Every structure is written in structure tokens, then in C-alpha cells.
Amino acid sequence: GKYLLFTSARDFNPVYSQTEWNHAYTDMSRIYMVTLAKETPSPFAPENDVVKTGDEKDEKKEDDNKDIKVDIDGIQERVIDLPVSPANYSNVTAVNGKVYYNVRSSSERGSKMKVYDLEKKEETELGSNIMFTISPNGKKMLVRSGGKWGVITLPSSKVNIDKAIDLSDMKVKVDLEAEWQQMFDEVWRHMRDFFYDPGMHGVDWNAIYNKYNELVPHLAHRSDLAYLMGEMIAELNVGHAYVNNGERPQPERIQTGLLGARINRDKSGYFRIDEILPGASWSNSLRSPLRQVGVNASEGDYIISVDAVPSKSTDDIYTLLNGKAGQEVMLELNSKPSEEGSREVLVKTITDESSLYYYRWVQDNIRKVSDKTDGKVGYIHIPDMGVGGLNEFAKHYYPQLTKEGLVIDVRGNGGGNVSPMIIERLLRRITYMTMHTGQQEGDPNPAGMHVGPKVTLLDKYSASDGDLFPYRFQVKELGPTIGTRSWGGVVGYSGAVPLIDGGSIITPSYAPYDKEGKEFIIEGVGVVPDIIIENDPSEEYKGKDAQLNKAVEVILEELEKSPVKLPPIPPFPDKSGKK
């Protein structure tokens, strides 16, 4: 009752970027205390170490059970920082003169559990990746560590679960009818209370409840409930309104091992490697199995057997790779459809080839644009507006800053929230030029800036923040947009709301509107490109990308009208004093 504890972001220690001269702030928070009553001393106040005389009586201890006193006047001046390192703190709990908390630092993986002893003035680490809850009487702690649960006395050193709680026979009898009704009601109420539009898009939400609630007693499976709730919230006609299924019977999924190649059965009965996806051997996520060092497989080679089972014994080679995802398999390879002269190699399969196909597609587009423009124009594809998309942008933007033009492709962009960061870089304009010793040409400043025309490609799969990117591109007049109308879903949400059985719902809770304040934008309509052009699926399958070709055509026209010329290095100053 003497102190209020809180976390606050008050530390500023910038981290400088290695891609450009820019910064970010991380690990900004500490734990702070505020004394509630003016007369309450700081636990870190200097102590009087003068030895008391024998006839002095001990001061009467303060009664901890009296009513809590809070002096609002001057409370902001009574904030005390706990002497802990700046990081990210959570689950801060004070009891018996100690403060327990979880802490996560940007420089470390995982979280730590620690305790600060206010009397000893010292911090102690209690373990890694531990979650805890302290009992109301402050004597026991429920902890979870390494998948085990335990009840322990309040620790002052490393947490050790001597006797884990046995959950193996823990069962709960669930009234599914009552549980499903509760979840249905909760979803309806959450939409009612937190939907961004209090008018619910003009829908009579009470009538919608009555309409769909009649079906709840007739549900026979959890997936039926998910479907029913999905249909109910679909009445709002908005993009980001989702229902995620909960606890239900699910079959075991068996993953097939993949080889990162196109493989077809030859008339001989053996399977021929028609194409090996290129990949990148230096990347774990882009490693193509048949291109691993030492495998030496070639397009046109035959797979004679898989783990000693002849490939011609099956009509589908993947039946021999069933259940072998991420495992090493023994392939027998030969340049001809015969066992004679074959060789055996160990290959580690992968679980998903999509990243290899994507990598090949991007590299092909880079080459196409470069070839058609004599190397003058660069190409960047941004697959989403999350970490992956930001990484793809950084990988391809900075190496292509010296290109005269840029094609920025957000077709198939699944959304996220980083489009403002990308647009900010594309908006940069020259302030001055900088030259370094020995340079024949200067560099534009600010750094990380591309000088020259830009175009953006979009399609019906440019979604959410993938909608907003071309919209920003148009409003900021960065260049022409080309392709087809985008998805049209920009009413956003701030996270999923959990349901009792592990399912969740997502409620659209904020929406963008135009800078004039006239109307909400994009939702249900999409972004219409300046130049509308559709790709013919059959031509696209053959490798012809009409949208990309149009982008190259447009940007070459822009370069012809306004060639990119950076200011030359001027004459150096004469400071000799001679005239």
C-alpha cells in the first residue's frame, strides 16, 4: 500500500541502421515506483549508519494494514526508478519487499525471470522463459517452465520445479452446447461493442443475432459453429472480420518430402528431373535439395530409386517420399533410365517448395527488366507488408539505388503494416550531393534515396496494407500505377480476441479516410490503377507478363522525357589566398 509500480519507456539509446544512416529505438523501458503518500520514504534513500546508543528505543514500526493514503499533489515528482537495465518489462509484481518480473531484451532470445530485492538493493536472475503468478496471500507462486507446471515458495535464486504438477489425467467435462452458445454470444457482443462503426454499417445487429442464434442449438461440430459465426459477421460486409476455429477433432497431417524440382515420369517408367529450382545455397530457407554441394544432380538426370525402392515401381514418385519431409533420403541417380552406371547420393528433403518458386520468379523478373532496359531499370517485389516484405525491400532497394528507374511490384502482396516505412524512403528528394576522396561522381543526400522515375504494379491480390501502398503511391504522385484493381480491404484490427476453447475472432476496429475528411477510402472498392491491364493466364504460364512489360514501357518513356542526370562535382575551392 505504499508504492505504485509501473513500466515506462523513458530511455533513449538509438540503434543505427547498417543499410542507411538512420536509427531506431529499442529497449526503452524500465520499472518505476511512485510513493503514494508524501511522507513515505524512497527505498533507495540514504541510510543513517550512526550506531544507536543503548538507551535509545527502537522506533515503532509502521502498521502495514492501515488504509492506503494517496497524496495526488506532487505525485509526479515522487517517481523513483528501479536500478535495472533498459529493456522490455512485463508481469511486474511486488510482494514482501521484492519485485518479480519478466524481462525481454532486443539483444537476447527469449525472456528472463528476475527479482529485485529492495532491502538488499540487488537484482537476481531466476531463469529463462518462465511464466509466473503469485498467490493472493503472497506466499506461493505458480510457475511454468519447460512445459512443466509447479507451485513453489517465492524464490530468491534459480527457479527449480522439484515436483511438477501431474496433468496427465487432468480431464474437464465440457457441455459443448452451453460452450458454443457462450462463444456465439461473445462474438456477437464483441462485434457490437468494438466494431469501428457504431452504426454497424447500417445493419440491424439485434435482428442478425436473432436470425443466426436459432441455428446454434442444431450445431453438431465445432467447425459448424465457426462457419455460423463467420456467416453472421459477414453480414457487416467488411474485409478484416475473421473467425478462427477452436478445439476440434483433427486428423494427423503427414508431410511429404520435396526435392525442389519439377519431376515427370519418363516412358521408361523412371522419373526424370526436368527442372531444378535454383534457390540460394547460402540460405537455409532457400536451399534447393538437388543443388546441395556434393549432390551434383543435373536437369535431365533420372531418379532410379528412393531409399532403395525403384522409382518405376510407382506411378507417383512422391509416394516414396511420403512422411519424409525434412529427412535425409538416399537417391539413386543416373544420366540414363537404367540402373547400370548409377550413383547414390544423400539428399535432405524440404517441406515446402513455395519459397524456391518465389525466388526463381523474382530473379527472372529482375533479369527481364534489366535486359529490356539495358540495365537502366531495377525491379523490386514486395510480397507482404510485414517482416518478410520489409526484408525483400531492403535486399533489393539499396543495391539498386544507382538504377535510373525502379519497378516496384506489390502484386500478390498479402498486407501488414510497413508501407509507411517504404513510402517514406521513396519520397526522399535531393537536398545536396556528397563526394568522397577519389570519387568521380557524387552521391545524393539524404542517403538511401533513389533518384529517377518509379512505377508500381498491383493486382486483385494486393490486399490490406498492399492496398494502401499503391494508394499512398498515387496520393504522393510518385509515379504511375499499373495492373488491375486491388483487393479493397483496409478496415484494420488490433489483434485477435481469444475464445474459451482456443479459437478467436478478429473485430475491425479502425478505418482510414481521405485527407479531406470526405469519405472512407478503399474498403470494398480497392485502388484503381492509372493504367489498367490484365494478364492473360495462358500467356503468363508461358512466361509472358503483360503487366510487367507495360511497366517497363512506361518507365522507359519517362526516362526518355526526363533523363536522370546527377549534378557533377564542382571545381574544388582555392584557399591559397592567391588571386
Short mmCIF file of C-alpha atoms in Angstrom, two decimals, residues 8-16 23-30 32 85-87:
data_model
loop_
_atom_site.label_atom_id
_atom_site.label_comp_id
_atom_site.label_asym_id
_atom_site.label_seq_id
_atom_site.Cartn_x
_atom_site.Cartn_y
_atom_site.Cartn_z
CA SER A 8 7.56 3.37 -18.73
CA ALA A 9 9.58 4.00 -21.91
CA ARG A 10 11.97 6.77 -20.87
CA ASP A 11 15.38 5.52 -22.04
CA PHE A 12 16.66 6.70 -25.42
CA ASN A 13 19.59 4.74 -26.81
CA PRO A 14 19.45 4.78 -30.62
CA VAL A 15 20.49 1.81 -32.72
CA TYR A 16 21.96 2.87 -36.06
CA HIS A 23 18.08 4.94 -36.45
CA ALA A 24 15.60 3.05 -34.33
CA TYR A 25 14.92 2.93 -30.60
CA THR A 26 14.64 -0.37 -28.75
CA ASP A 27 14.79 -1.43 -25.09
CA MET A 28 13.34 1.85 -23.85
CA SER A 29 11.55 0.73 -20.68
CA ARG A 30 12.41 0.33 -17.01
CA TYR A 32 9.46 2.71 -11.81
CA SER A 85 18.82 -2.15 -17.36
CA PRO A 86 16.55 -0.67 -20.03
CA ALA A 87 14.64 -3.46 -21.79
#
